[in-house]
């Protein structure tokens, strides 16, 4: 909590202040979410994705367009990698009309003379990397994704930094052996950084994304730990992806909270979404939104599966920060 609140300090005019040395509680002083151009050096204890998740939820309600640069490691074994944020998290915002000008770029250390063109794949740990996300978003619209998805194709990025080049094809091949049992359309891309572009931390990992016939995204990733075998990393990611697909719904477990939040903050219209069994995080969010916004969700079973249809009436939240002094 303490790390995350510190990263939000330059974004808010009034912010979260940890009220104890352990960072287990904080004092909230409401105020304008300023936005603008912000640069922050993230601690190496958590990846950039840890800080991006809450900031993505705040970005549509900033007074000024948020141009955010975060410097830190791009992936770890606890948080979403920047690859997954770019390829899965940001597309979920398109359900609410928040895709205009939305962009996340990952670039090499500033000391390197590397162009800022978007890389198609970036993962694994890079302690000197900088993740830059640019937001320009209108208020959220209603969402109605309620069709049961069927996986149509799989895509993946396998990243390799300062380790043997043989690990990348081994990860890809091992993931393919599992996924090919279900669908032949698999697009796997290796991403091997040169020494001068790879930061200071060796590592490797793989991010997998399944796209359904209706555009639904399910994702999983696996990051190597000391002593990990490349073959096992690929198989682990593939099994995690199949588990996400089996979980059902139009939203994977990592992004239930984001969709529920923008459903509640959308216009005063009924929003619906089909989800698998709710995670504890999502259940707690529903309780919090009931308390803060007075928004109740109707939850009904979908067909004969374990899926649920969640619906609510949006609060019609308006971004008054744009006109606030």
Tab-separated table of C-alpha atoms in Angstrom:
chain	number	residue	atom	x	y	z
A	1	UNK	CA	0.000	0.000	0.000
A	2	UNK	CA	2.772	2.411	0.869
A	3	UNK	CA	4.604	1.898	-2.431
A	4	UNK	CA	1.464	2.316	-4.499
A	5	UNK	CA	0.331	5.452	-2.677
A	6	UNK	CA	3.714	7.106	-3.188
A	7	UNK	CA	3.467	6.577	-6.940
A	8	UNK	CA	0.094	8.347	-6.991
A	9	UNK	CA	1.366	11.430	-5.156
A	10	UNK	CA	2.315	13.448	-8.279
A	11	UNK	CA	-0.951	12.477	-10.004
A	12	UNK	CA	-3.205	13.890	-7.284
A	13	UNK	CA	-3.409	17.400	-5.875
A	14	UNK	CA	-4.397	15.808	-2.588
A	15	UNK	CA	-3.229	12.279	-2.080
A	16	UNK	CA	-2.884	9.174	0.054
A	17	UNK	CA	-0.558	9.523	3.023
A	18	UNK	CA	0.578	6.395	4.897
A	19	UNK	CA	-0.397	6.845	8.532
A	20	UNK	CA	1.953	4.222	9.954
A	21	UNK	CA	5.478	2.987	9.284
A	22	UNK	CA	4.280	-0.407	8.027
A	23	UNK	CA	2.158	1.024	5.232
A	24	UNK	CA	-0.862	-1.045	6.336
A	25	UNK	CA	-3.178	1.973	6.684
A	26	UNK	CA	-3.421	5.419	5.137
A	27	UNK	CA	-5.189	8.759	5.371
A	28	UNK	CA	-7.173	9.797	2.292
A	29	UNK	CA	-7.541	13.501	1.572
A	30	UNK	CA	-9.985	13.877	-1.365
A	31	UNK	CA	-9.038	16.296	-4.090
A	32	UNK	CA	-8.607	16.874	-7.806
A	33	UNK	CA	-6.855	14.174	-9.826
A	34	UNK	CA	-4.516	16.469	-11.708
A	35	UNK	CA	-2.926	14.222	-14.318
A	36	UNK	CA	-0.504	15.886	-16.715
A	37	UNK	CA	3.032	14.697	-17.387
A	38	UNK	CA	4.338	12.491	-14.582
A	39	UNK	CA	7.609	10.576	-14.232
A	40	UNK	CA	8.175	8.162	-11.359
A	41	UNK	CA	10.971	5.753	-10.424
A	42	UNK	CA	9.321	2.608	-9.089
A	43	UNK	CA	11.032	0.582	-6.343
A	44	UNK	CA	12.526	-2.680	-7.559
A	45	UNK	CA	10.459	-4.708	-5.075
A	46	UNK	CA	7.453	-4.653	-7.450
A	47	UNK	CA	7.096	-4.506	-11.201
A	48	UNK	CA	5.749	-1.550	-13.154
A	49	UNK	CA	2.434	-3.391	-13.615
A	50	UNK	CA	1.738	-3.100	-9.868
A	51	UNK	CA	1.639	0.680	-10.209
A	52	UNK	CA	-0.055	0.767	-13.610
A	53	UNK	CA	-3.197	-1.119	-12.537
A	54	UNK	CA	-4.669	1.516	-10.174
A	55	UNK	CA	-3.385	4.377	-12.323
A	56	UNK	CA	-5.245	3.011	-15.351
A	57	UNK	CA	-8.448	3.192	-13.298
A	58	UNK	CA	-7.711	6.816	-12.301
A	59	UNK	CA	-6.534	8.045	-15.718
A	60	UNK	CA	-9.982	8.630	-17.319
A	61	UNK	CA	-10.894	11.005	-14.499
A	62	UNK	CA	-7.829	13.254	-14.536
A	63	UNK	CA	-8.135	16.997	-15.069
A	64	UNK	CA	-5.448	16.868	-17.751
A	65	UNK	CA	-4.450	14.130	-20.147
A	66	UNK	CA	-2.148	11.771	-18.274
A	67	UNK	CA	1.262	11.125	-19.801
A	68	UNK	CA	2.915	8.723	-17.427
A	69	UNK	CA	6.478	7.418	-17.422
A	70	UNK	CA	7.326	4.673	-14.943
A	71	UNK	CA	10.867	3.338	-14.599
A	72	UNK	CA	11.412	-0.056	-13.032
A	73	UNK	CA	11.301	-3.782	-13.687
A	74	UNK	CA	8.784	-4.754	-16.344
A	75	UNK	CA	7.749	-8.131	-14.901
A	76	UNK	CA	7.919	-10.266	-11.791
A	77	UNK	CA	6.164	-13.345	-10.430
A	78	UNK	CA	3.467	-11.406	-8.524
A	79	UNK	CA	2.141	-8.641	-10.764
A	80	UNK	CA	0.987	-8.202	-14.346
A	81	UNK	CA	3.824	-7.617	-16.783
A	82	UNK	CA	3.793	-4.561	-19.036
A	83	UNK	CA	3.283	-6.922	-21.972
A	84	UNK	CA	0.075	-8.236	-20.471
A	85	UNK	CA	-1.090	-4.727	-19.532
A	86	UNK	CA	-0.583	-3.543	-23.101
A	87	UNK	CA	-2.064	-6.541	-24.911
A	88	UNK	CA	-4.952	-7.392	-22.550
A	89	UNK	CA	-5.653	-4.700	-19.927
A	90	UNK	CA	-5.792	-1.723	-22.291
A	91	UNK	CA	-8.052	-3.471	-24.857
A	92	UNK	CA	-10.587	-4.033	-22.056
A	93	UNK	CA	-10.954	-0.257	-21.810
A	94	UNK	CA	-12.211	-0.223	-25.404
A	95	UNK	CA	-15.421	-1.849	-24.109
A	96	UNK	CA	-16.179	1.501	-22.490
A	97	UNK	CA	-15.054	3.787	-25.307
A	98	UNK	CA	-11.707	4.500	-23.664
A	99	UNK	CA	-9.463	3.451	-26.534
A	100	UNK	CA	-8.953	6.839	-28.220
A	101	UNK	CA	-5.278	7.760	-28.040
A	102	UNK	CA	-4.599	5.027	-25.490
A	103	UNK	CA	-1.037	3.791	-25.737
A	104	UNK	CA	1.601	1.987	-23.726
A	105	UNK	CA	5.201	2.012	-24.903
A	106	UNK	CA	8.089	0.074	-23.433
A	107	UNK	CA	11.561	1.278	-24.182
A	108	UNK	CA	15.146	0.522	-23.282
A	109	UNK	CA	17.117	2.491	-20.672
A	110	UNK	CA	17.277	6.224	-21.491
A	111	UNK	CA	21.053	6.021	-21.739
A	112	UNK	CA	20.649	3.906	-24.867
A	113	UNK	CA	19.833	5.614	-28.140
A	114	UNK	CA	16.789	3.477	-28.873
A	115	UNK	CA	13.855	4.717	-30.957
A	116	UNK	CA	10.468	5.081	-29.273
A	117	UNK	CA	8.551	3.069	-31.844
A	118	UNK	CA	6.209	0.545	-30.275
A	119	UNK	CA	7.750	-2.877	-29.742
A	120	UNK	CA	5.414	-5.772	-30.414
A	121	UNK	CA	6.689	-7.863	-27.507
A	122	UNK	CA	8.404	-6.858	-24.228
A	123	UNK	CA	8.512	-8.946	-21.069
A	124	UNK	CA	10.824	-10.432	-18.459
A	125	UNK	CA	12.785	-8.457	-15.905
A	126	UNK	CA	14.646	-5.291	-16.876
A	127	UNK	CA	15.754	-3.232	-13.907
A	128	UNK	CA	16.815	-0.300	-16.072
A	129	UNK	CA	13.772	-0.330	-18.359
A	130	UNK	CA	11.207	2.433	-18.623
A	131	UNK	CA	7.533	1.796	-19.338
A	132	UNK	CA	5.736	4.804	-20.766
A	133	UNK	CA	1.951	4.895	-21.036
A	134	UNK	CA	0.014	7.717	-22.657
A	135	UNK	CA	-3.679	8.172	-21.895
A	136	UNK	CA	-6.297	10.319	-23.595
A	137	UNK	CA	-9.725	9.018	-22.664
A	138	UNK	CA	-13.356	10.202	-22.510
A	139	UNK	CA	-15.794	9.159	-19.738
A	140	UNK	CA	-16.613	5.415	-19.800
A	141	UNK	CA	-19.603	4.137	-21.781
A	142	UNK	CA	-21.876	1.178	-21.057
A	143	UNK	CA	-20.692	-2.362	-21.731
A	144	UNK	CA	-22.656	-5.460	-22.760
A	145	UNK	CA	-20.239	-8.381	-23.415
A	146	UNK	CA	-22.470	-11.373	-22.730
A	147	UNK	CA	-21.776	-13.964	-25.436
A	148	UNK	CA	-20.008	-17.120	-24.322
A	149	UNK	CA	-16.531	-16.978	-25.916
A	150	UNK	CA	-14.870	-19.737	-27.924
A	151	UNK	CA	-11.078	-19.504	-28.368
A	152	UNK	CA	-10.196	-18.841	-31.997
A	153	UNK	CA	-6.462	-18.203	-31.868
A	154	UNK	CA	-3.547	-18.018	-29.464
A	155	UNK	CA	-0.736	-15.475	-29.500
A	156	UNK	CA	2.333	-15.217	-27.334
A	157	UNK	CA	5.482	-13.289	-26.655
A	158	UNK	CA	8.555	-14.985	-25.273
A	159	UNK	CA	11.188	-12.600	-23.924
A	160	UNK	CA	14.851	-13.320	-23.338
A	161	UNK	CA	17.315	-11.048	-21.521
A	162	UNK	CA	20.976	-11.831	-20.865
A	163	UNK	CA	20.513	-15.608	-20.891
A	164	UNK	CA	21.153	-18.382	-23.412
A	165	UNK	CA	19.338	-17.882	-26.723
A	166	UNK	CA	18.134	-21.510	-26.726
A	167	UNK	CA	15.612	-20.816	-23.948
A	168	UNK	CA	13.256	-18.816	-26.168
A	169	UNK	CA	12.458	-21.564	-28.714
A	170	UNK	CA	12.258	-24.093	-25.887
A	171	UNK	CA	9.562	-22.051	-24.130
A	172	UNK	CA	7.653	-21.603	-27.367
A	173	UNK	CA	7.856	-25.262	-28.383
A	174	UNK	CA	6.770	-26.544	-24.972
A	175	UNK	CA	3.777	-24.173	-24.899
A	176	UNK	CA	2.872	-25.169	-28.443
A	177	UNK	CA	2.829	-28.899	-27.613
A	178	UNK	CA	-0.022	-28.270	-25.169
A	179	UNK	CA	-1.987	-25.610	-27.066
A	180	UNK	CA	-1.842	-27.404	-30.439
A	181	UNK	CA	-4.112	-30.088	-29.005
A	182	UNK	CA	-6.980	-27.602	-29.090
A	183	UNK	CA	-6.377	-25.222	-31.985
A	184	UNK	CA	-3.792	-24.965	-34.782
A	185	UNK	CA	-3.858	-21.158	-35.068
A	186	UNK	CA	-1.004	-20.225	-32.746
A	187	UNK	CA	1.160	-17.152	-33.265
A	188	UNK	CA	4.249	-17.214	-31.051
A	189	UNK	CA	6.918	-14.520	-31.271
A	190	UNK	CA	10.391	-14.636	-29.688
A	191	UNK	CA	11.810	-11.376	-28.358
A	192	UNK	CA	15.544	-11.553	-27.701
A	193	UNK	CA	17.191	-8.351	-26.480
A	194	UNK	CA	20.740	-7.493	-27.372
A	195	UNK	CA	23.170	-6.911	-24.517
A	196	UNK	CA	23.020	-3.113	-24.742
A	197	UNK	CA	19.193	-3.135	-24.780
A	198	UNK	CA	18.466	-5.666	-22.063
A	199	UNK	CA	19.019	-3.748	-18.847
A	200	UNK	CA	20.975	-5.260	-15.992
A	201	UNK	CA	18.883	-8.273	-14.933
A	202	UNK	CA	19.021	-11.650	-16.704
A	203	UNK	CA	15.725	-13.439	-17.079
A	204	UNK	CA	13.138	-14.938	-19.386
A	205	UNK	CA	9.390	-15.434	-19.484
A	206	UNK	CA	6.391	-15.946	-21.733
A	207	UNK	CA	3.013	-14.224	-22.053
A	208	UNK	CA	0.094	-16.057	-23.707
A	209	UNK	CA	-3.163	-14.526	-24.943
A	210	UNK	CA	-6.211	-16.405	-26.275
A	211	UNK	CA	-8.572	-14.434	-28.519
A	212	UNK	CA	-12.121	-15.739	-28.999
A	213	UNK	CA	-14.405	-15.481	-32.023
A	214	UNK	CA	-16.145	-12.557	-30.277
A	215	UNK	CA	-12.940	-10.703	-29.390
A	216	UNK	CA	-12.775	-11.855	-25.762
A	217	UNK	CA	-9.239	-12.016	-24.346
A	218	UNK	CA	-7.935	-14.529	-21.821
A	219	UNK	CA	-4.329	-14.350	-20.710
A	220	UNK	CA	-1.633	-15.996	-18.642
A	221	UNK	CA	2.087	-15.592	-18.163
A	222	UNK	CA	4.996	-17.271	-16.458
A	223	UNK	CA	8.267	-15.641	-15.400
A	224	UNK	CA	11.379	-17.688	-14.689
A	225	UNK	CA	12.770	-17.969	-11.183
A	226	UNK	CA	16.377	-18.952	-10.367
A	227	UNK	CA	16.878	-22.522	-11.526
A	228	UNK	CA	13.726	-22.617	-13.678
A	229	UNK	CA	13.789	-24.639	-16.893
A	230	UNK	CA	12.600	-22.995	-20.093
A	231	UNK	CA	10.496	-26.019	-21.049
A	232	UNK	CA	8.622	-25.921	-17.746
A	233	UNK	CA	8.001	-22.175	-18.017
A	234	UNK	CA	6.308	-22.655	-21.395
A	235	UNK	CA	4.182	-25.550	-20.151
A	236	UNK	CA	3.225	-23.674	-16.985
A	237	UNK	CA	2.022	-20.658	-18.964
A	238	UNK	CA	0.022	-22.881	-21.342
A	239	UNK	CA	-1.693	-24.691	-18.467
A	240	UNK	CA	-2.484	-21.393	-16.749
A	241	UNK	CA	-4.039	-20.101	-19.972
A	242	UNK	CA	-6.219	-23.200	-20.338
A	243	UNK	CA	-7.282	-22.757	-16.716
A	244	UNK	CA	-8.353	-19.181	-17.471
A	245	UNK	CA	-10.371	-20.332	-20.488
A	246	UNK	CA	-12.010	-23.088	-18.449
A	247	UNK	CA	-12.905	-20.498	-15.812
A	248	UNK	CA	-15.239	-19.044	-18.420
A	249	UNK	CA	-16.771	-15.649	-18.890
A	250	UNK	CA	-15.961	-12.741	-21.191
A	251	UNK	CA	-13.335	-11.363	-18.796
A	252	UNK	CA	-10.391	-13.211	-17.272
A	253	UNK	CA	-9.814	-13.216	-13.532
A	254	UNK	CA	-7.116	-10.539	-13.643
A	255	UNK	CA	-9.507	-8.002	-15.151
A	256	UNK	CA	-12.862	-8.667	-13.484
A	257	UNK	CA	-12.344	-5.735	-11.119
A	258	UNK	CA	-11.601	-3.286	-13.928
A	259	UNK	CA	-14.721	-4.151	-15.918
A	260	UNK	CA	-16.948	-4.072	-12.819
A	261	UNK	CA	-15.586	-0.661	-11.830
A	262	UNK	CA	-16.242	0.975	-15.199
A	263	UNK	CA	-19.672	-0.664	-15.418
A	264	UNK	CA	-20.577	1.122	-12.183
A	265	UNK	CA	-19.061	4.445	-13.293
A	266	UNK	CA	-20.649	4.382	-16.748
A	267	UNK	CA	-23.688	6.378	-17.947
A	268	UNK	CA	-27.090	5.881	-16.347
A	269	UNK	CA	-27.893	2.870	-18.462
A	270	UNK	CA	-27.930	-0.851	-17.800
A	271	UNK	CA	-24.530	-2.508	-18.299
A	272	UNK	CA	-24.150	-6.282	-18.476
A	273	UNK	CA	-21.198	-8.620	-18.550
A	274	UNK	CA	-20.756	-12.383	-18.521
A	275	UNK	CA	-18.094	-13.569	-16.085
A	276	UNK	CA	-16.870	-16.790	-14.587
A	277	UNK	CA	-16.998	-17.373	-10.823
A	278	UNK	CA	-15.997	-14.155	-9.089
A	279	UNK	CA	-12.619	-13.849	-7.402
A	280	UNK	CA	-12.389	-12.692	-3.754
A	281	UNK	CA	-11.016	-9.382	-5.063
A	282	UNK	CA	-14.097	-8.887	-7.235
A	283	UNK	CA	-16.474	-9.786	-4.401
A	284	UNK	CA	-14.832	-7.211	-2.138
A	285	UNK	CA	-15.014	-4.597	-4.892
A	286	UNK	CA	-18.762	-5.166	-5.264
A	287	UNK	CA	-19.170	-4.553	-1.541
A	288	UNK	CA	-17.047	-1.407	-1.688
A	289	UNK	CA	-18.971	0.009	-4.661
A	290	UNK	CA	-22.242	-0.648	-2.831
A	291	UNK	CA	-20.913	1.403	0.083
A	292	UNK	CA	-19.266	4.224	-1.876
A	293	UNK	CA	-21.519	4.592	-4.938
A	294	UNK	CA	-24.731	2.947	-3.738
A	295	UNK	CA	-24.511	0.674	-6.797
A	296	UNK	CA	-25.899	-2.844	-6.515
A	297	UNK	CA	-25.210	-5.544	-9.090
A	298	UNK	CA	-27.758	-8.130	-10.119
A	299	UNK	CA	-26.087	-11.535	-10.409
A	300	UNK	CA	-27.851	-14.302	-12.325
A	301	UNK	CA	-26.658	-17.691	-13.629
A	302	UNK	CA	-25.911	-17.888	-17.347
A	303	UNK	CA	-27.365	-20.918	-19.115
A	304	UNK	CA	-26.333	-24.200	-17.508
A	305	UNK	CA	-22.683	-23.291	-17.056
A	306	UNK	CA	-20.948	-21.832	-14.024
A	307	UNK	CA	-20.865	-18.436	-15.721
A	308	UNK	CA	-22.676	-15.469	-14.228
A	309	UNK	CA	-24.429	-12.505	-15.812
A	310	UNK	CA	-23.696	-9.351	-13.828
A	311	UNK	CA	-25.712	-6.228	-14.521
A	312	UNK	CA	-26.029	-2.811	-12.922
A	313	UNK	CA	-27.316	0.684	-13.576
A	314	UNK	CA	-24.403	3.051	-14.110
A	315	UNK	CA	-23.991	6.006	-11.780
A	316	UNK	CA	-23.469	8.453	-14.646
A	317	UNK	CA	-20.234	9.617	-13.080
A	318	UNK	CA	-18.976	12.828	-14.701
A	319	UNK	CA	-15.358	13.901	-14.772
A	320	UNK	CA	-15.756	17.277	-13.082
A	321	UNK	CA	-11.975	17.551	-12.740
A	322	UNK	CA	-11.740	18.827	-16.321
A	323	UNK	CA	-13.557	22.023	-15.357
A	324	UNK	CA	-12.356	22.284	-11.749
A	325	UNK	CA	-9.962	25.041	-10.804
